[in-house]
Amino acid sequence: LTLPTSTGWSSGQAGWCYALEQKRHTMNFEELNLAPAIQKAVLEQGYVTPTPIQAQAIPAVLAGQDLLAGAQTGTGKTAGFTLPILHLLSQKLATDLGKGRPRCLMLTPTRELAAQIEESVKTYGKYLSLTSTVIFGGVNINPQISRLKKPLDILVATPGRLLDLANQKAVDLSGVEILVLDEADRMLDMGFIRDIKKVLALLPKARQNLLFSATFSDEIRELANGLLRNPQSIQVTPRNTTVQRIAQVIHPVSRTKKKELLAHVIQSHNWSQVLVFTRTKFGANRVADYLEAQGI
Ligand code: AMP
């Protein structure tokens, strides 16, 4: 029995994986032309290679484009938007940085995410003179009001508390040059759409917009259509596809030969860890007995 060449186990496929690795290694952070102060902070984090979302998002954001990005947590999306934003803001330092009047607003659904993002802003921006703060609900509002009495470049916020603070005139959103909607699908799931729309109404019309979402429902597309101008679309997690690093193979075989084929595939590849799924408990027992009898 030989496996089809498209299975990932043949030498041809190995060559393809190798080519991908090679391609990945040719891209590094220097090529993205981020300010040296940002590159230094990134290097300190131990990042060598931009992730796929970073390789695509960073040049687009630096070029001033709107962005529609499909990316889940874990893809490096936070640095994907934070790094180029820090670069843009640091290249053009504000002349009229008012108290509680941010130049960049990053909206995100939960306090944990908000805190993480602001942590990233601080980490990647440690050698820049930009300022940032984070606001979210469920905690005392007064320290947030106090912090907003000082100037800031970047505000990371959850929608409800932000709207609260905007209504109290503690925050002024009229100077926002760049808007990020992070995890937009989760914000909609959590019922933030009305708050988001109210926030959008407080922003100046001319601005750069970046929308990140893991999934793209009709509701998200509607939000994106109303928000983004001629966006660059980036998709690093296509919907309903399998993980790229997992090769999937189908062996059409008659029922009577399935166990033998399974034993053969396992033995011929010398696999030591294999998960086998069967339709029934009875089937699972039979497969296990057979494999044991084969010395597996
Ligand atoms: P995120 O998807 O933004 O939540 O990031 C996931 C994790 O990847 C975070 O812990 C980052 O510190 C890390 N990370 C982001 N970019 C890179 C990179 N280029 N190389 C290595 N790790 C990274």
CSV table of C-alpha atoms and ligand atoms in Angstrom, one decimal:
chain,number,residue,atom,x,y,z
A,1,LEU,CA,0.0,0.0,0.0
A,2,THR,CA,1.4,3.4,-0.9
A,3,LEU,CA,0.0,6.6,0.2
A,4,PRO,CA,-1.1,9.2,-2.3
A,5,THR,CA,1.4,12.0,-2.8
A,6,SER,CA,-0.9,14.6,-1.4
A,7,THR,CA,-1.0,13.1,2.1
A,8,GLY,CA,1.8,15.0,3.8
A,9,TRP,CA,3.9,11.9,4.4
A,10,SER,CA,5.6,11.7,1.0
A,11,SER,CA,8.9,13.3,0.3
A,12,GLY,CA,7.1,15.7,-2.1
A,13,GLN,CA,5.0,17.1,0.7
A,14,ALA,CA,8.0,17.2,3.0
A,15,GLY,CA,9.7,19.4,0.4
A,16,TRP,CA,6.7,21.7,0.3
A,17,CYS,CA,6.7,22.1,4.1
A,18,TYR,CA,10.4,22.8,3.9
A,19,ALA,CA,9.8,25.5,1.3
A,20,LEU,CA,7.2,27.1,3.6
A,21,GLU,CA,9.7,27.1,6.5
A,22,GLN,CA,12.3,28.7,4.3
A,23,LYS,CA,9.9,31.4,3.1
A,24,ARG,CA,8.9,32.1,6.7
A,25,HIS,CA,12.5,32.5,7.8
A,26,THR,CA,13.3,35.0,5.1
A,27,MET,CA,10.9,37.5,6.6
A,28,ASN,CA,12.1,39.3,9.7
A,29,PHE,CA,11.0,42.3,11.8
A,30,GLU,CA,13.6,44.6,10.3
A,31,GLU,CA,12.0,44.3,6.9
A,32,LEU,CA,8.8,45.8,8.3
A,33,ASN,CA,10.5,49.1,8.7
A,34,LEU,CA,9.2,49.8,12.2
A,35,ALA,CA,10.9,52.5,14.2
A,36,PRO,CA,14.2,51.3,15.8
A,37,ALA,CA,12.7,51.9,19.3
A,38,ILE,CA,9.9,49.5,18.5
A,39,GLN,CA,12.2,46.9,16.9
A,40,LYS,CA,14.3,46.9,20.0
A,41,ALA,CA,11.3,46.2,22.3
A,42,VAL,CA,10.1,43.4,19.9
A,43,LEU,CA,13.6,41.9,19.9
A,44,GLU,CA,13.6,41.9,23.7
A,45,GLN,CA,10.4,39.9,23.7
A,46,GLY,CA,12.4,37.2,21.8
A,47,TYR,CA,10.3,37.5,18.6
A,48,VAL,CA,12.4,36.8,15.5
A,49,THR,CA,9.8,36.2,12.8
A,50,PRO,CA,6.6,38.1,12.3
A,51,THR,CA,3.6,35.7,12.4
A,52,PRO,CA,1.5,35.5,9.2
A,53,ILE,CA,-1.1,38.1,10.5
A,54,GLN,CA,1.8,40.4,11.4
A,55,ALA,CA,3.5,40.0,8.1
A,56,GLN,CA,0.3,41.1,6.3
A,57,ALA,CA,-1.3,43.5,8.8
A,58,ILE,CA,1.8,45.6,9.7
A,59,PRO,CA,2.6,46.9,6.1
A,60,ALA,CA,-1.1,47.6,5.5
A,61,VAL,CA,-1.6,49.6,8.7
A,62,LEU,CA,1.7,51.5,8.1
A,63,ALA,CA,0.4,52.4,4.7
A,64,GLY,CA,-2.6,54.0,6.4
A,65,GLN,CA,-5.1,51.5,5.1
A,66,ASP,CA,-8.3,50.2,6.7
A,67,LEU,CA,-8.1,46.6,7.6
A,68,LEU,CA,-10.5,43.7,7.8
A,69,ALA,CA,-8.7,40.9,9.5
A,70,GLY,CA,-9.8,37.4,10.3
A,71,ALA,CA,-7.7,36.2,13.1
A,72,GLN,CA,-8.1,34.3,16.4
A,73,THR,CA,-6.3,34.8,19.6
A,74,GLY,CA,-3.0,33.1,19.5
A,75,THR,CA,-2.1,34.3,16.0
A,76,GLY,CA,-0.1,37.3,17.2
A,77,LYS,CA,-2.9,39.7,16.2
A,78,THR,CA,-2.3,42.0,19.1
A,79,ALA,CA,1.2,42.9,18.0
A,80,GLY,CA,-0.2,42.9,14.5
A,81,PHE,CA,-2.1,46.1,15.2
A,82,THR,CA,-0.2,47.5,18.1
A,83,LEU,CA,3.2,47.6,16.5
A,84,PRO,CA,2.3,49.6,13.4
A,85,ILE,CA,0.0,51.9,15.4
A,86,LEU,CA,2.8,52.7,17.8
A,87,HIS,CA,5.0,53.5,14.8
A,88,LEU,CA,2.4,55.8,13.2
A,89,LEU,CA,1.7,57.7,16.4
A,90,SER,CA,5.4,58.0,17.2
A,91,GLN,CA,6.2,59.3,13.7
A,92,LYS,CA,3.7,62.1,14.0
A,93,LEU,CA,3.7,63.2,17.6
A,94,ALA,CA,0.6,65.0,18.6
A,95,THR,CA,0.6,68.8,18.7
A,96,ASP,CA,-2.7,69.1,20.5
A,97,LEU,CA,-2.7,66.1,22.9
A,98,GLY,CA,-5.5,67.1,25.1
A,99,LYS,CA,-6.4,65.7,28.5
A,100,GLY,CA,-8.4,62.5,28.1
A,101,ARG,CA,-8.3,63.0,24.4
A,102,PRO,CA,-6.7,59.8,22.8
A,103,ARG,CA,-5.4,59.6,19.3
A,104,CYS,CA,-6.0,55.9,19.1
A,105,LEU,CA,-8.9,53.9,20.5
A,106,MET,CA,-8.8,50.1,20.9
A,107,LEU,CA,-12.2,48.6,21.7
A,108,THR,CA,-12.3,45.0,23.0
A,109,PRO,CA,-15.0,42.9,24.6
A,110,THR,CA,-13.6,41.9,28.0
A,111,ARG,CA,-11.6,43.5,30.8
A,112,GLU,CA,-9.0,40.7,30.5
A,113,LEU,CA,-8.4,41.4,26.9
A,114,ALA,CA,-8.3,45.1,27.5
A,115,ALA,CA,-5.7,44.7,30.2
A,116,GLN,CA,-3.7,42.3,28.0
A,117,ILE,CA,-3.7,44.7,25.1
A,118,GLU,CA,-2.7,47.7,27.1
A,119,GLU,CA,0.1,45.6,28.6
A,120,SER,CA,1.3,44.9,25.0
A,121,VAL,CA,1.1,48.6,24.2
A,122,LYS,CA,3.3,49.3,27.2
A,123,THR,CA,5.7,46.5,26.4
A,124,TYR,CA,6.2,47.3,22.7
A,125,GLY,CA,6.1,51.0,23.4
A,126,LYS,CA,8.6,51.0,26.3
A,127,TYR,CA,11.2,53.0,24.3
A,128,LEU,CA,8.7,55.5,22.9
A,129,SER,CA,7.3,58.5,24.7
A,130,LEU,CA,3.7,57.6,24.0
A,131,THR,CA,1.2,57.3,26.8
A,132,SER,CA,-1.7,54.9,27.2
A,133,THR,CA,-4.3,53.7,29.7
A,134,VAL,CA,-7.0,51.1,29.9
A,135,ILE,CA,-10.6,51.4,31.1
A,136,PHE,CA,-13.2,48.7,31.7
A,137,GLY,CA,-16.3,48.1,33.7
A,138,GLY,CA,-16.9,46.2,36.9
A,139,VAL,CA,-14.4,48.3,38.8
A,140,ASN,CA,-14.5,51.7,40.5
A,141,ILE,CA,-14.8,54.4,37.8
A,142,ASN,CA,-13.1,57.2,39.8
A,143,PRO,CA,-9.4,56.1,39.3
A,144,GLN,CA,-10.2,55.9,35.6
A,145,ILE,CA,-11.7,59.4,35.6
A,146,SER,CA,-8.5,60.7,37.4
A,147,ARG,CA,-6.3,59.1,34.9
A,148,LEU,CA,-8.3,60.6,32.0
A,149,LYS,CA,-7.5,64.1,33.4
A,150,LYS,CA,-4.0,63.7,32.0
A,151,PRO,CA,-3.1,63.5,28.3
A,152,LEU,CA,-2.9,60.1,26.6
A,153,ASP,CA,-2.2,58.8,23.1
A,154,ILE,CA,-3.7,55.3,23.3
A,155,LEU,CA,-6.9,54.3,25.1
A,156,VAL,CA,-7.8,50.6,25.4
A,157,ALA,CA,-11.4,50.1,26.5
A,158,THR,CA,-14.5,47.9,26.7
A,159,PRO,CA,-17.5,49.6,25.1
A,160,GLY,CA,-19.9,50.0,28.0
A,161,ARG,CA,-17.5,51.7,30.4
A,162,LEU,CA,-16.1,53.9,27.6
A,163,LEU,CA,-19.6,55.1,26.8
A,164,ASP,CA,-20.2,55.8,30.5
A,165,LEU,CA,-17.1,57.9,30.6
A,166,ALA,CA,-17.8,59.7,27.3
A,167,ASN,CA,-21.3,60.6,28.6
A,168,GLN,CA,-19.7,62.0,31.7
A,169,LYS,CA,-17.4,64.0,29.5
A,170,ALA,CA,-14.4,62.3,31.2
A,171,VAL,CA,-13.1,61.2,27.8
A,172,ASP,CA,-13.1,63.1,24.5
A,173,LEU,CA,-13.1,61.0,21.4
A,174,SER,CA,-12.9,63.8,18.9
A,175,GLY,CA,-9.2,63.4,18.4
A,176,VAL,CA,-9.2,59.7,17.5
A,177,GLU,CA,-7.1,59.1,14.4
A,178,ILE,CA,-7.0,55.3,14.5
A,179,LEU,CA,-9.8,52.9,15.7
A,180,VAL,CA,-9.3,49.2,16.4
A,181,LEU,CA,-12.3,46.9,17.0
A,182,ASP,CA,-10.7,43.8,18.4
A,183,GLU,CA,-12.6,40.5,18.6
A,184,ALA,CA,-15.6,42.2,17.0
A,185,ASP,CA,-17.6,39.0,16.8
A,186,ARG,CA,-17.3,38.6,20.6
A,187,MET,CA,-18.3,42.2,21.2
A,188,LEU,CA,-21.5,41.6,19.1
A,189,ASP,CA,-22.1,38.2,20.9
A,190,MET,CA,-21.9,40.1,24.2
A,191,GLY,CA,-24.6,42.6,23.0
A,192,PHE,CA,-22.3,45.6,22.6
A,193,ILE,CA,-23.5,46.6,19.1
A,194,ARG,CA,-25.6,49.5,20.3
A,195,ASP,CA,-22.7,50.8,22.6
A,196,ILE,CA,-20.3,50.4,19.7
A,197,LYS,CA,-22.5,52.4,17.4
A,198,LYS,CA,-22.9,55.2,19.9
A,199,VAL,CA,-19.1,55.3,20.3
A,200,LEU,CA,-18.6,55.4,16.6
A,201,ALA,CA,-20.9,58.4,16.4
A,202,LEU,CA,-18.5,60.3,18.8
A,203,LEU,CA,-15.4,59.7,16.5
A,204,PRO,CA,-14.2,62.1,13.8
A,205,LYS,CA,-15.1,60.9,10.3
A,206,ALA,CA,-11.6,60.9,8.9
A,207,ARG,CA,-9.7,58.1,10.6
A,208,GLN,CA,-8.1,54.7,10.0
A,209,ASN,CA,-10.2,51.7,11.0
A,210,LEU,CA,-9.0,48.2,11.8
A,211,LEU,CA,-11.5,45.4,12.5
A,212,PHE,CA,-10.4,42.0,13.8
A,213,SER,CA,-12.8,39.1,14.1
A,214,ALA,CA,-12.4,35.3,14.4
A,215,THR,CA,-15.7,34.7,12.5
A,216,PHE,CA,-17.6,36.6,9.9
A,217,SER,CA,-21.4,36.5,10.4
A,218,ASP,CA,-23.7,38.8,8.4
A,219,GLU,CA,-23.8,41.1,11.4
A,220,ILE,CA,-20.0,41.5,11.4
A,221,ARG,CA,-20.0,42.1,7.6
A,222,GLU,CA,-22.7,44.8,8.0
A,223,LEU,CA,-20.7,46.5,10.8
A,224,ALA,CA,-17.5,46.2,8.6
A,225,ASN,CA,-19.2,47.6,5.6
A,226,GLY,CA,-20.4,50.6,7.5
A,227,LEU,CA,-17.1,51.2,9.1
A,228,LEU,CA,-14.3,50.4,6.7
A,229,ARG,CA,-13.2,52.3,3.7
A,230,ASN,CA,-11.7,50.2,0.9
A,231,PRO,CA,-10.2,47.9,3.5
A,232,GLN,CA,-7.4,45.4,2.9
A,233,SER,CA,-8.7,42.0,3.8
A,234,ILE,CA,-6.5,39.6,5.6
A,235,GLN,CA,-7.5,36.0,6.5
A,236,VAL,CA,-5.2,33.9,8.5
A,237,THR,CA,-7.9,31.5,9.8
A,238,PRO,CA,-10.2,30.7,6.9
A,239,ARG,CA,-13.6,29.6,8.0
A,240,ASN,CA,-14.4,25.9,8.1
A,241,THR,CA,-10.9,24.7,7.1
A,242,THR,CA,-8.6,22.4,8.9
A,243,VAL,CA,-5.4,23.1,10.6
A,244,GLN,CA,-2.7,23.4,7.9
A,245,ARG,CA,-0.1,21.4,9.8
A,246,ILE,CA,-2.4,18.4,9.9
A,247,ALA,CA,-2.5,16.3,6.8
A,248,GLN,CA,-5.8,14.4,6.2
A,249,VAL,CA,-6.0,11.3,4.2
A,250,ILE,CA,-8.9,9.1,3.2
A,251,HIS,CA,-8.3,5.4,2.4
A,252,PRO,CA,-11.4,3.9,0.6
A,253,VAL,CA,-11.3,0.3,1.7
A,254,SER,CA,-13.9,-2.4,2.2
A,255,ARG,CA,-15.2,-2.9,5.7
A,256,THR,CA,-13.5,-6.3,6.1
A,257,LYS,CA,-10.1,-4.8,5.4
A,258,LYS,CA,-10.2,-1.8,7.7
A,259,LYS,CA,-8.5,-3.3,10.7
A,260,GLU,CA,-5.7,-4.7,8.6
A,261,LEU,CA,-5.2,-1.4,6.8
A,262,LEU,CA,-5.1,0.4,10.2
A,263,ALA,CA,-2.5,-2.0,11.5
A,264,HIS,CA,-0.5,-1.7,8.3
A,265,VAL,CA,-0.5,2.1,8.3
A,266,ILE,CA,0.5,2.3,11.9
A,267,GLN,CA,3.3,-0.3,11.5
A,268,SER,CA,4.7,0.9,8.2
A,269,HIS,CA,5.1,4.5,9.6
A,270,ASN,CA,6.3,3.3,13.0
A,271,TRP,CA,3.8,5.6,14.7
A,272,SER,CA,4.0,5.4,18.4
A,273,GLN,CA,1.1,7.6,19.4
A,274,VAL,CA,-2.2,7.2,17.5
A,275,LEU,CA,-5.8,8.1,18.3
A,276,VAL,CA,-8.4,5.9,16.7
A,277,PHE,CA,-12.1,6.7,16.6
A,278,THR,CA,-14.8,4.2,16.0
A,279,ARG,CA,-18.5,4.5,15.6
A,280,THR,CA,-19.5,2.1,18.4
A,281,LYS,CA,-18.1,0.8,21.7
A,282,PHE,CA,-18.2,-2.7,20.2
A,283,GLY,CA,-16.2,-1.5,17.3
A,284,ALA,CA,-13.6,0.1,19.6
A,285,ASN,CA,-13.1,-3.2,21.5
A,286,ARG,CA,-12.7,-5.1,18.3
A,287,VAL,CA,-10.1,-2.7,16.9
A,288,ALA,CA,-8.2,-2.6,20.2
A,289,ASP,CA,-8.2,-6.5,20.4
A,290,TYR,CA,-7.0,-6.8,16.8
A,291,LEU,CA,-4.2,-4.2,17.2
A,292,GLU,CA,-3.0,-6.0,20.4
A,293,ALA,CA,-3.0,-9.3,18.6
A,294,GLN,CA,-0.8,-7.7,15.9
A,295,GLY,CA,1.7,-6.6,18.6
A,296,ILE,CA,0.7,-3.0,18.5
B,1,AMP,P1,-2.2,37.2,20.4
B,1,AMP,O1,-2.7,36.4,19.3
B,1,AMP,O2,-2.0,38.6,20.1
B,1,AMP,O3,-2.9,37.0,21.7
B,1,AMP,O4,-0.7,36.7,20.7
B,1,AMP,C1,-0.4,35.4,21.1
B,1,AMP,C2,1.0,35.2,21.7
B,1,AMP,O5,2.0,35.2,20.7
B,1,AMP,C3,1.4,36.3,22.7
B,1,AMP,O6,1.8,35.7,23.9
B,1,AMP,C4,2.5,37.1,22.1
B,1,AMP,O7,3.5,37.5,23.0
B,1,AMP,C5,3.1,36.0,21.1
B,1,AMP,N1,3.7,36.6,19.9
B,1,AMP,C6,3.2,37.6,19.2
B,1,AMP,N2,3.9,37.9,18.1
B,1,AMP,C7,4.9,37.0,18.1
B,1,AMP,C8,6.1,36.7,17.2
B,1,AMP,N3,6.3,37.4,16.1
B,1,AMP,N4,6.9,35.7,17.6
B,1,AMP,C9,6.7,35.0,18.7
B,1,AMP,N5,5.7,35.2,19.5
B,1,AMP,C10,4.8,36.2,19.3
